[in-house]
Structures are given as C-alpha cells and as structure tokens.
PDB file of C-alpha atoms in Angstrom:
ATOM      1  CA  UNK A 255      24.165   7.407  -8.891  1.00  0.00           C
ATOM      2  CA  UNK A 256      26.142   5.422 -11.460  1.00  0.00           C
ATOM      3  CA  UNK A 257      28.325   7.330 -13.894  1.00  0.00           C
ATOM      4  CA  UNK A 258      28.299   5.103 -17.034  1.00  0.00           C
ATOM      5  CA  UNK A 259      31.756   6.290 -18.077  1.00  0.00           C
ATOM      6  CA  UNK A 260      33.844   4.369 -20.609  1.00  0.00           C
ATOM      7  CA  UNK A 261      37.136   3.782 -18.793  1.00  0.00           C
ATOM      8  CA  UNK A 262      40.175   2.176 -20.462  1.00  0.00           C
ATOM      9  CA  UNK A 263      42.824   0.888 -18.044  1.00  0.00           C
ATOM     10  CA  UNK A 264      46.119  -0.494 -19.311  1.00  0.00           C
ATOM     11  CA  UNK A 265      47.961  -3.035 -17.193  1.00  0.00           C
ATOM     12  CA  UNK A 266      44.644  -4.063 -15.638  1.00  0.00           C
ATOM     13  CA  UNK A 267      45.250  -7.798 -15.288  1.00  0.00           C
ATOM     14  CA  UNK A 268      46.732  -7.451 -11.786  1.00  0.00           C
ATOM     15  CA  UNK A 269      47.757  -4.990  -9.086  1.00  0.00           C
ATOM     16  CA  UNK A 270      46.600  -1.383  -9.022  1.00  0.00           C
ATOM     17  CA  UNK A 271      45.090  -1.562 -12.498  1.00  0.00           C
ATOM     18  CA  UNK A 272      42.868  -4.514 -11.630  1.00  0.00           C
ATOM     19  CA  UNK A 273      41.814  -3.007  -8.301  1.00  0.00           C
ATOM     20  CA  UNK A 274      40.930   0.296  -9.985  1.00  0.00           C
ATOM     21  CA  UNK A 275      39.032  -1.567 -12.708  1.00  0.00           C
ATOM     22  CA  UNK A 276      36.966  -3.382 -10.082  1.00  0.00           C
ATOM     23  CA  UNK A 277      36.240  -0.169  -8.202  1.00  0.00           C
ATOM     24  CA  UNK A 278      35.293   1.736 -11.364  1.00  0.00           C
ATOM     25  CA  UNK A 279      33.042  -1.121 -12.506  1.00  0.00           C
ATOM     26  CA  UNK A 280      31.347  -1.168  -9.110  1.00  0.00           C
ATOM     27  CA  UNK A 281      30.552   2.531  -9.620  1.00  0.00           C
ATOM     28  CA  UNK A 282      28.841   1.791 -12.937  1.00  0.00           C
ATOM     29  CA  UNK A 283      31.604   2.446 -15.460  1.00  0.00           C
ATOM     30  CA  UNK A 284      32.023   0.447 -18.648  1.00  0.00           C
ATOM     31  CA  UNK A 285      35.596  -0.719 -18.093  1.00  0.00           C
ATOM     32  CA  UNK A 286      38.012  -1.877 -20.790  1.00  0.00           C
ATOM     33  CA  UNK A 287      41.017  -3.862 -19.560  1.00  0.00           C
ATOM     34  CA  UNK A 288      44.309  -4.432 -21.330  1.00  0.00           C
ATOM     35  CA  UNK A 289      47.002  -6.908 -20.335  1.00  0.00           C
ATOM     36  CA  UNK A 290      49.921  -8.882 -21.722  1.00  0.00           C
ATOM     37  CA  UNK A 291      48.918 -12.463 -20.886  1.00  0.00           C
ATOM     38  CA  UNK A 292      45.692 -14.262 -21.788  1.00  0.00           C
ATOM     39  CA  UNK A 293      45.421 -16.210 -18.536  1.00  0.00           C
ATOM     40  CA  UNK A 294      45.739 -13.195 -16.253  1.00  0.00           C
ATOM     41  CA  UNK A 295      43.548 -11.005 -18.417  1.00  0.00           C
ATOM     42  CA  UNK A 296      40.775 -13.614 -18.467  1.00  0.00           C
ATOM     43  CA  UNK A 297      40.890 -13.929 -14.675  1.00  0.00           C
ATOM     44  CA  UNK A 298      40.822 -10.133 -14.334  1.00  0.00           C
ATOM     45  CA  UNK A 299      37.810  -9.843 -16.641  1.00  0.00           C
ATOM     46  CA  UNK A 300      35.946 -12.343 -14.451  1.00  0.00           C
ATOM     47  CA  UNK A 301      36.657 -10.262 -11.351  1.00  0.00           C
ATOM     48  CA  UNK A 302      35.665  -6.980 -12.981  1.00  0.00           C
ATOM     49  CA  UNK A 303      32.473  -8.538 -14.343  1.00  0.00           C
ATOM     50  CA  UNK A 304      31.546  -9.632 -10.825  1.00  0.00           C
ATOM     51  CA  UNK A 305      32.353  -6.195  -9.403  1.00  0.00           C
ATOM     52  CA  UNK A 306      30.156  -4.604 -12.075  1.00  0.00           C
ATOM     53  CA  UNK A 307      27.189  -6.854 -11.235  1.00  0.00           C
ATOM     54  CA  UNK A 308      27.381  -8.738 -14.522  1.00  0.00           C
ATOM     55  CA  UNK A 309      28.266  -5.873 -16.862  1.00  0.00           C
ATOM     56  CA  UNK A 310      30.663  -7.318 -19.452  1.00  0.00           C
ATOM     57  CA  UNK A 311      33.998  -5.469 -19.491  1.00  0.00           C
ATOM     58  CA  UNK A 312      35.967  -4.931 -22.654  1.00  0.00           C
ATOM     59  CA  UNK A 313      39.341  -6.613 -23.053  1.00  0.00           C
ATOM     60  CA  UNK A 314      42.359  -6.489 -25.339  1.00  0.00           C
ATOM     61  CA  UNK A 315      45.753  -8.196 -25.252  1.00  0.00           C
ATOM     62  CA  UNK A 316      48.584  -5.737 -25.849  1.00  0.00           C
ATOM     63  CA  UNK A 317      52.281  -5.730 -25.011  1.00  0.00           C
ATOM     64  CA  UNK A 318      53.543  -2.167 -24.742  1.00  0.00           C
ATOM     65  CA  UNK A 319      57.041  -3.339 -25.656  1.00  0.00           C
ATOM     66  CA  UNK A 320      55.649  -3.593 -29.196  1.00  0.00           C
ATOM     67  CA  UNK A 321      54.364  -0.341 -30.652  1.00  0.00           C
ATOM     68  CA  UNK A 322      52.528  -2.258 -33.381  1.00  0.00           C
ATOM     69  CA  UNK A 323      50.372  -3.796 -30.644  1.00  0.00           C
ATOM     70  CA  UNK A 324      49.723  -0.356 -29.154  1.00  0.00           C
ATOM     71  CA  UNK A 325      48.529   0.824 -32.562  1.00  0.00           C
ATOM     72  CA  UNK A 326      46.256  -2.230 -32.871  1.00  0.00           C
ATOM     73  CA  UNK A 327      44.851  -1.479 -29.413  1.00  0.00           C
ATOM     74  CA  UNK A 328      44.105   2.113 -30.426  1.00  0.00           C
ATOM     75  CA  UNK A 329      42.464   0.937 -33.649  1.00  0.00           C
ATOM     76  CA  UNK A 330      40.276  -1.506 -31.704  1.00  0.00           C
ATOM     77  CA  UNK A 331      39.219   1.152 -29.199  1.00  0.00           C
ATOM     78  CA  UNK A 332      38.398   3.663 -31.929  1.00  0.00           C
ATOM     79  CA  UNK A 333      36.355   1.062 -33.817  1.00  0.00           C
ATOM     80  CA  UNK A 334      34.497  -0.129 -30.707  1.00  0.00           C
ATOM     81  CA  UNK A 335      33.782   2.899 -28.531  1.00  0.00           C
ATOM     82  CA  UNK A 336      32.155   6.098 -29.878  1.00  0.00           C
ATOM     83  CA  UNK A 337      33.531   7.896 -26.840  1.00  0.00           C
ATOM     84  CA  UNK A 338      36.240   7.244 -24.271  1.00  0.00           C
ATOM     85  CA  UNK A 339      35.804   9.163 -21.048  1.00  0.00           C
ATOM     86  CA  UNK A 340      38.969   8.115 -19.220  1.00  0.00           C
ATOM     87  CA  UNK A 341      42.266   6.564 -20.291  1.00  0.00           C
ATOM     88  CA  UNK A 342      44.334   5.272 -17.378  1.00  0.00           C
ATOM     89  CA  UNK A 343      47.922   4.720 -18.518  1.00  0.00           C
ATOM     90  CA  UNK A 344      48.842   2.232 -15.824  1.00  0.00           C
ATOM     91  CA  UNK A 345      50.863  -0.583 -17.418  1.00  0.00           C
ATOM     92  CA  UNK A 346      54.472  -0.609 -16.276  1.00  0.00           C
ATOM     93  CA  UNK A 347      57.504  -2.789 -15.782  1.00  0.00           C
ATOM     94  CA  UNK A 348      60.973  -2.860 -14.283  1.00  0.00           C
ATOM     95  CA  UNK A 349      63.667  -4.330 -16.534  1.00  0.00           C
ATOM     96  CA  UNK A 350      66.783  -5.466 -14.629  1.00  0.00           C
ATOM     97  CA  UNK A 351      69.211  -5.256 -17.550  1.00  0.00           C
ATOM     98  CA  UNK A 352      69.391  -3.209 -20.725  1.00  0.00           C
ATOM     99  CA  UNK A 353      67.544  -4.485 -23.747  1.00  0.00           C
ATOM    100  CA  UNK A 354      66.046  -2.947 -26.858  1.00  0.00           C
ATOM    101  CA  UNK A 355      62.556  -3.502 -28.193  1.00  0.00           C
ATOM    102  CA  UNK A 356      61.842  -4.380 -31.806  1.00  0.00           C
ATOM    103  CA  UNK A 357      61.122  -0.663 -32.255  1.00  0.00           C
ATOM    104  CA  UNK A 358      64.673   0.243 -31.220  1.00  0.00           C
ATOM    105  CA  UNK A 359      63.808   1.770 -27.846  1.00  0.00           C
ATOM    106  CA  UNK A 360      65.064   0.771 -24.404  1.00  0.00           C
ATOM    107  CA  UNK A 361      62.421  -1.580 -22.998  1.00  0.00           C
ATOM    108  CA  UNK A 362      61.618   0.213 -19.729  1.00  0.00           C
ATOM    109  CA  UNK A 363      61.049   3.619 -21.298  1.00  0.00           C
ATOM    110  CA  UNK A 364      58.922   2.121 -24.054  1.00  0.00           C
ATOM    111  CA  UNK A 365      56.711   0.027 -21.759  1.00  0.00           C
ATOM    112  CA  UNK A 366      56.315   2.699 -19.085  1.00  0.00           C
ATOM    113  CA  UNK A 367      56.176   5.893 -21.121  1.00  0.00           C
ATOM    114  CA  UNK A 368      56.480   5.756 -24.903  1.00  0.00           C
ATOM    115  CA  UNK A 369      53.744   3.169 -25.429  1.00  0.00           C
ATOM    116  CA  UNK A 370      51.312   5.245 -23.396  1.00  0.00           C
ATOM    117  CA  UNK A 371      52.388   8.438 -25.134  1.00  0.00           C
ATOM    118  CA  UNK A 372      51.596   6.781 -28.462  1.00  0.00           C
ATOM    119  CA  UNK A 373      48.250   5.382 -27.281  1.00  0.00           C
ATOM    120  CA  UNK A 374      47.159   8.736 -25.858  1.00  0.00           C
ATOM    121  CA  UNK A 375      48.125  10.524 -29.064  1.00  0.00           C
ATOM    122  CA  UNK A 376      46.189   8.053 -31.204  1.00  0.00           C
ATOM    123  CA  UNK A 377      43.108   8.399 -28.980  1.00  0.00           C
ATOM    124  CA  UNK A 378      43.415  12.151 -28.547  1.00  0.00           C
ATOM    125  CA  UNK A 379      40.294  13.136 -30.519  1.00  0.00           C
ATOM    126  CA  UNK A 380      38.150  10.453 -28.882  1.00  0.00           C
ATOM    127  CA  UNK A 381      39.207  11.727 -25.444  1.00  0.00           C
ATOM    128  CA  UNK A 382      37.985  15.315 -25.933  1.00  0.00           C
ATOM    129  CA  UNK A 383      36.169  16.338 -22.776  1.00  0.00           C
ATOM    130  CA  UNK A 384      37.598  13.322 -20.947  1.00  0.00           C
ATOM    131  CA  UNK A 385      40.636  12.468 -18.857  1.00  0.00           C
ATOM    132  CA  UNK A 386      44.078  10.925 -19.160  1.00  0.00           C
ATOM    133  CA  UNK A 387      45.583   9.623 -15.919  1.00  0.00           C
ATOM    134  CA  UNK A 388      49.169   8.355 -15.785  1.00  0.00           C
ATOM    135  CA  UNK A 389      50.239   6.054 -12.971  1.00  0.00           C
ATOM    136  CA  UNK A 390      53.567   7.543 -11.914  1.00  0.00           C
ATOM    137  CA  UNK A 391      55.429   7.873  -8.612  1.00  0.00           C
ATOM    138  CA  UNK A 392      56.388  10.726  -6.333  1.00  0.00           C
ATOM    139  CA  UNK A 393      59.704  11.846  -7.866  1.00  0.00           C
ATOM    140  CA  UNK A 394      62.771  10.827  -5.875  1.00  0.00           C
ATOM    141  CA  UNK A 395      64.982  13.712  -4.664  1.00  0.00           C
ATOM    142  CA  UNK A 396      67.739  12.493  -6.979  1.00  0.00           C
ATOM    143  CA  UNK A 397      65.486  11.825  -9.985  1.00  0.00           C
ATOM    144  CA  UNK A 398      67.061  12.830 -13.281  1.00  0.00           C
ATOM    145  CA  UNK A 399      65.854  12.976 -16.869  1.00  0.00           C
ATOM    146  CA  UNK A 400      67.595  13.932 -20.092  1.00  0.00           C
ATOM    147  CA  UNK A 401      64.634  15.484 -21.905  1.00  0.00           C
ATOM    148  CA  UNK A 402      66.259  15.175 -25.318  1.00  0.00           C
ATOM    149  CA  UNK A 403      67.474  11.559 -25.039  1.00  0.00           C
ATOM    150  CA  UNK A 404      64.984   9.235 -23.348  1.00  0.00           C
ATOM    151  CA  UNK A 405      66.738   6.036 -24.431  1.00  0.00           C
ATOM    152  CA  UNK A 406      69.513   5.175 -21.983  1.00  0.00           C
ATOM    153  CA  UNK A 407      72.472   3.407 -23.663  1.00  0.00           C
ATOM    154  CA  UNK A 408      73.603   0.029 -22.363  1.00  0.00           C
ATOM    155  CA  UNK A 409      76.832   1.341 -20.833  1.00  0.00           C
ATOM    156  CA  UNK A 410      74.911   3.792 -18.615  1.00  0.00           C
ATOM    157  CA  UNK A 411      71.955   1.559 -17.792  1.00  0.00           C
ATOM    158  CA  UNK A 412      71.007   1.076 -14.148  1.00  0.00           C
ATOM    159  CA  UNK A 413      67.516  -0.257 -13.691  1.00  0.00           C
ATOM    160  CA  UNK A 414      66.265   1.781 -10.717  1.00  0.00           C
ATOM    161  CA  UNK A 415      67.313   5.246 -12.006  1.00  0.00           C
ATOM    162  CA  UNK A 416      65.905   4.372 -15.431  1.00  0.00           C
ATOM    163  CA  UNK A 417      62.621   3.271 -13.864  1.00  0.00           C
ATOM    164  CA  UNK A 418      62.488   6.547 -11.911  1.00  0.00           C
ATOM    165  CA  UNK A 419      63.208   8.469 -15.097  1.00  0.00           C
ATOM    166  CA  UNK A 420      60.288   6.828 -16.901  1.00  0.00           C
ATOM    167  CA  UNK A 421      57.967   7.773 -14.051  1.00  0.00           C
ATOM    168  CA  UNK A 422      59.192  11.378 -14.240  1.00  0.00           C
ATOM    169  CA  UNK A 423      58.450  11.248 -17.968  1.00  0.00           C
ATOM    170  CA  UNK A 424      54.857  10.242 -17.137  1.00  0.00           C
ATOM    171  CA  UNK A 425      54.460  13.390 -15.025  1.00  0.00           C
ATOM    172  CA  UNK A 426      56.035  15.623 -17.673  1.00  0.00           C
ATOM    173  CA  UNK A 427      53.808  14.061 -20.329  1.00  0.00           C
ATOM    174  CA  UNK A 428      50.698  14.986 -18.312  1.00  0.00           C
ATOM    175  CA  UNK A 429      52.023  18.520 -17.816  1.00  0.00           C
ATOM    176  CA  UNK A 430      52.601  19.068 -21.526  1.00  0.00           C
ATOM    177  CA  UNK A 431      49.330  17.348 -22.493  1.00  0.00           C
ATOM    178  CA  UNK A 432      47.517  19.840 -20.267  1.00  0.00           C
ATOM    179  CA  UNK A 433      49.071  22.658 -22.302  1.00  0.00           C
ATOM    180  CA  UNK A 434      48.603  21.125 -25.760  1.00  0.00           C
ATOM    181  CA  UNK A 435      45.239  19.466 -25.145  1.00  0.00           C
ATOM    182  CA  UNK A 436      43.341  21.796 -22.790  1.00  0.00           C
ATOM    183  CA  UNK A 437      40.061  20.043 -23.617  1.00  0.00           C
ATOM    184  CA  UNK A 438      41.362  16.902 -21.859  1.00  0.00           C
ATOM    185  CA  UNK A 439      42.051  16.757 -18.121  1.00  0.00           C
ATOM    186  CA  UNK A 440      45.537  15.228 -17.863  1.00  0.00           C
ATOM    187  CA  UNK A 441      46.752  14.026 -14.469  1.00  0.00           C
ATOM    188  CA  UNK A 442      49.421  11.848 -12.886  1.00  0.00           C
ATOM    189  CA  UNK A 443      48.861   9.619  -9.881  1.00  0.00           C
ATOM    190  CA  UNK A 444      51.289   8.525  -7.164  1.00  0.00           C
ATOM    191  CA  UNK A 445      50.098   5.091  -5.953  1.00  0.00           C
ATOM    192  CA  UNK A 446      52.331   4.815  -2.897  1.00  0.00           C
ATOM    193  CA  UNK A 447      54.430   1.751  -2.144  1.00  0.00           C
ATOM    194  CA  UNK A 448      52.183  -1.058  -3.328  1.00  0.00           C
ATOM    195  CA  UNK A 449      52.369  -4.836  -3.242  1.00  0.00           C
ATOM    196  CA  UNK A 450      52.403  -5.691  -6.970  1.00  0.00           C
ATOM    197  CA  UNK A 451      53.905  -8.044  -9.570  1.00  0.00           C
ATOM    198  CA  UNK A 452      56.179  -5.394 -11.081  1.00  0.00           C
ATOM    199  CA  UNK A 453      59.615  -6.691 -12.018  1.00  0.00           C
ATOM    200  CA  UNK A 454      58.421 -10.283 -11.705  1.00  0.00           C
ATOM    201  CA  UNK A 455      61.316 -12.726 -11.570  1.00  0.00           C
ATOM    202  CA  UNK A 456      63.843 -10.166 -10.270  1.00  0.00           C
ATOM    203  CA  UNK A 457      65.157  -9.073  -6.879  1.00  0.00           C
ATOM    204  CA  UNK A 458      63.260  -5.818  -7.420  1.00  0.00           C
ATOM    205  CA  UNK A 459      60.036  -7.865  -7.483  1.00  0.00           C
ATOM    206  CA  UNK A 460      60.815  -9.427  -4.101  1.00  0.00           C
ATOM    207  CA  UNK A 461      60.751  -5.988  -2.482  1.00  0.00           C
ATOM    208  CA  UNK A 462      57.427  -5.131  -4.122  1.00  0.00           C
ATOM    209  CA  UNK A 463      55.883  -8.426  -3.075  1.00  0.00           C
ATOM    210  CA  UNK A 464      57.009  -9.024   0.509  1.00  0.00           C
ATOM    211  CA  UNK A 465      58.232  -5.809   2.167  1.00  0.00           C
ATOM    212  CA  UNK A 466      56.144  -5.203   5.322  1.00  0.00           C
ATOM    213  CA  UNK A 467      55.576  -1.499   4.645  1.00  0.00           C
ATOM    214  CA  UNK A 468      53.687  -2.087   1.381  1.00  0.00           C
ATOM    215  CA  UNK A 469      50.011  -1.242   0.993  1.00  0.00           C
ATOM    216  CA  UNK A 470      47.480  -3.348  -0.893  1.00  0.00           C
ATOM    217  CA  UNK A 471      46.512  -2.613  -4.511  1.00  0.00           C
ATOM    218  CA  UNK A 472      42.950  -2.022  -3.306  1.00  0.00           C
ATOM    219  CA  UNK A 473      44.047   0.675  -0.881  1.00  0.00           C
ATOM    220  CA  UNK A 474      46.202   2.327  -3.524  1.00  0.00           C
ATOM    221  CA  UNK A 475      43.406   2.206  -6.090  1.00  0.00           C
ATOM    222  CA  UNK A 476      41.123   3.947  -3.604  1.00  0.00           C
ATOM    223  CA  UNK A 477      43.201   7.059  -4.338  1.00  0.00           C
ATOM    224  CA  UNK A 478      43.066   6.510  -8.102  1.00  0.00           C
ATOM    225  CA  UNK A 479      39.367   5.712  -8.509  1.00  0.00           C
ATOM    226  CA  UNK A 480      38.131   9.202  -7.478  1.00  0.00           C
ATOM    227  CA  UNK A 481      40.368  10.670 -10.197  1.00  0.00           C
ATOM    228  CA  UNK A 482      38.662   8.312 -12.663  1.00  0.00           C
ATOM    229  CA  UNK A 483      35.027   8.617 -11.639  1.00  0.00           C
ATOM    230  CA  UNK A 484      34.816  11.688  -9.413  1.00  0.00           C
ATOM    231  CA  UNK A 485      34.053  15.290 -10.348  1.00  0.00           C
ATOM    232  CA  UNK A 486      36.675  17.271 -12.234  1.00  0.00           C
ATOM    233  CA  UNK A 487      36.046  20.396 -10.191  1.00  0.00           C
ATOM    234  CA  UNK A 488      39.096  21.268  -8.131  1.00  0.00           C
ATOM    235  CA  UNK A 489      41.513  19.029 -10.053  1.00  0.00           C
ATOM    236  CA  UNK A 490      44.493  20.888 -11.501  1.00  0.00           C
ATOM    237  CA  UNK A 491      45.157  20.028 -15.126  1.00  0.00           C
ATOM    238  CA  UNK A 492      48.677  18.603 -15.433  1.00  0.00           C
ATOM    239  CA  UNK A 493      48.974  17.910 -11.699  1.00  0.00           C
ATOM    240  CA  UNK A 494      50.437  14.921  -9.848  1.00  0.00           C
ATOM    241  CA  UNK A 495      48.067  13.590  -7.184  1.00  0.00           C
ATOM    242  CA  UNK A 496      48.512  11.394  -4.128  1.00  0.00           C
ATOM    243  CA  UNK A 497      45.731  10.656  -1.676  1.00  0.00           C
ATOM    244  CA  UNK A 498      43.455  13.097  -3.466  1.00  0.00           C
ATOM    245  CA  UNK A 499      45.859  16.026  -3.080  1.00  0.00           C
ATOM    246  CA  UNK A 500      48.251  17.627  -5.573  1.00  0.00           C
ATOM    247  CA  UNK A 501      51.963  17.230  -4.886  1.00  0.00           C
ATOM    248  CA  UNK A 502      54.505  20.003  -5.245  1.00  0.00           C
ATOM    249  CA  UNK A 503      57.158  19.318  -7.879  1.00  0.00           C
ATOM    250  CA  UNK A 504      60.733  20.546  -8.244  1.00  0.00           C
ATOM    251  CA  UNK A 505      60.774  23.273 -10.862  1.00  0.00           C
ATOM    252  CA  UNK A 506      64.329  22.395 -11.896  1.00  0.00           C
ATOM    253  CA  UNK A 507      62.953  19.294 -13.648  1.00  0.00           C
ATOM    254  CA  UNK A 508      59.189  19.696 -13.735  1.00  0.00           C
ATOM    255  CA  UNK A 509      58.838  22.873 -15.760  1.00  0.00           C
ATOM    256  CA  UNK A 510      57.275  23.752 -19.135  1.00  0.00           C
ATOM    257  CA  UNK A 511      60.569  23.738 -21.032  1.00  0.00           C
ATOM    258  CA  UNK A 512      61.541  20.226 -19.932  1.00  0.00           C
ATOM    259  CA  UNK A 513      57.990  18.971 -20.482  1.00  0.00           C
ATOM    260  CA  UNK A 514      57.958  20.277 -24.061  1.00  0.00           C
ATOM    261  CA  UNK A 515      61.342  18.692 -24.788  1.00  0.00           C
ATOM    262  CA  UNK A 516      60.237  15.331 -23.389  1.00  0.00           C
ATOM    263  CA  UNK A 517      57.184  15.521 -25.632  1.00  0.00           C
ATOM    264  CA  UNK A 518      59.334  16.189 -28.707  1.00  0.00           C
ATOM    265  CA  UNK A 519      61.716  13.362 -27.823  1.00  0.00           C
ATOM    266  CA  UNK A 520      58.728  11.054 -27.352  1.00  0.00           C
ATOM    267  CA  UNK A 521      57.366  11.992 -30.778  1.00  0.00           C
ATOM    268  CA  UNK A 522      60.731  11.159 -32.305  1.00  0.00           C
ATOM    269  CA  UNK A 523      60.911   7.815 -30.490  1.00  0.00           C
ATOM    270  CA  UNK A 524      57.482   6.647 -31.650  1.00  0.00           C
ATOM    271  CA  UNK A 525      57.495   8.656 -34.896  1.00  0.00           C
ATOM    272  CA  UNK A 526      54.045  10.056 -34.095  1.00  0.00           C
ATOM    273  CA  UNK A 527      53.399  13.813 -34.419  1.00  0.00           C
ATOM    274  CA  UNK A 528      51.043  15.021 -31.700  1.00  0.00           C
TER     275      UNK A 528
END
C-alpha cells in the first residue's frame, strides 16, 4: 500500500539524501528535493522520477550557507504544499578552514544545523502531525558542544571537532523540538560511515569516498526510509536512531538543559523566535 506522504529532503542531489528520496518515491511518497547545484539537482530529479514510476518530484535550489535562501525555500514550500508530512534535514558539509557566511555565522554550523533549525521553525505549523528527521551521527566519545556559543572563532577552529559539534547540535535540536512541539515526531538518524561527496575537494572527502569500510548511500538510506515512511508506533520522540533502534546518549551532554540552551543560541544566531 502506497503512503502518499509529502516528504521534503534537503541535500537530496546526491548521497544519502538522494538514495532516501528514491526509496521514498518508490513507496509512493510525493518527494521534494533541495540541492545547491542545478546540474546535480536536475540529475537527482530524473532518478527520483524514475523511482516513483513517473510521479514528478518537487525541486528547489537552496544553499544553506545563505539564510535568505532558506527563507525562500520555506516560503515556496508553504505556498506549494497544503501539508508537509516529513521534513528530512539532511544537507551537510565539512569546511576545512574557518569562514563566515554572509549572515555572520561560521559556515559549518550554519549549513549543518542553523539553516535546518530555521527551516524547521518556519515550517513548524505545516508539520503538525508530521515528522522532522535530522541526519546526524553517533556522537564521538570526545564530542563537545558549548550550548551558549555555537559559532567557533577562527583561532579555535578545527574542522573535525566542529563538524562533530554540529552533528551533536542536530541531536539536541530534535530533543528540544520533541519537548516544544509534541505534535511533531522529531528524530535524529545515524547513517553510519557512508560513501558520500561530503567535504568535496578536501582530504576529508577522500576518506568518505574511498575508504574500504564505507557503506553505500543506498544501504544507509535503508535505515532512514522506515523513519520517513513507516509507522510512528514505537518511535521515541526526540530519539537518535541507527539501524531502526534508538541509541543511548551521554547525559552529560544530551540532557534537557543543554538542549534548551542550544535552542536559544540557535534562535539568536538566526534571529528567529521558535
């Protein structure tokens, strides 16, 4: 039985996002893809159309390093879709050296967390009764986050810890969304170590393209798609999932106090009350 859900997936022009879009379309969902480049997004739309047996997917170009483009994306979605059943906050990047966006935020935290925080907040009312799923990672044992200052200054910037911090912020965002927005099922998803284009043009990208232990985007998405299209029964609001099972999180970082502070810092960074 096909589910006919409206599913918005950011970062869907390649990797996990594209694979999940194809799988959701094959299950009957109306999929909306976002991406940063016209060429890749067009190719992705063709693949998702084929997977959905000719159903035309939605599409929108948006660079999450520009909050104005995130706002335009939200406006387009609100104008186009009377309901949105699932928002998959999947777009992400690894930035090798410190740089600021035009909005004044460090680029990694804006692309990986703040842009999705803003989009989710703008779509909040349209998502009532639906789901928000953040692509995150299983937190590293040494993961750290300053819940009051999400923007790392240049003198303390190291790309891998900052990337890990943004992924922790994704998990904390879902936790706090579950508390503030109980009428939306908010989850995080650990994709595993996946062969993707993240960090393209850097040494970091080489690892995520050629390391022999990596899994395919299709295999990773097979763990994400049930969170998108499957029943909500048994899913824990605010939880981080891997392989269909919730992961245990360290309470020293992943607790209600830190989650609330990350939310407040995110509001300040995007100037969007939630």
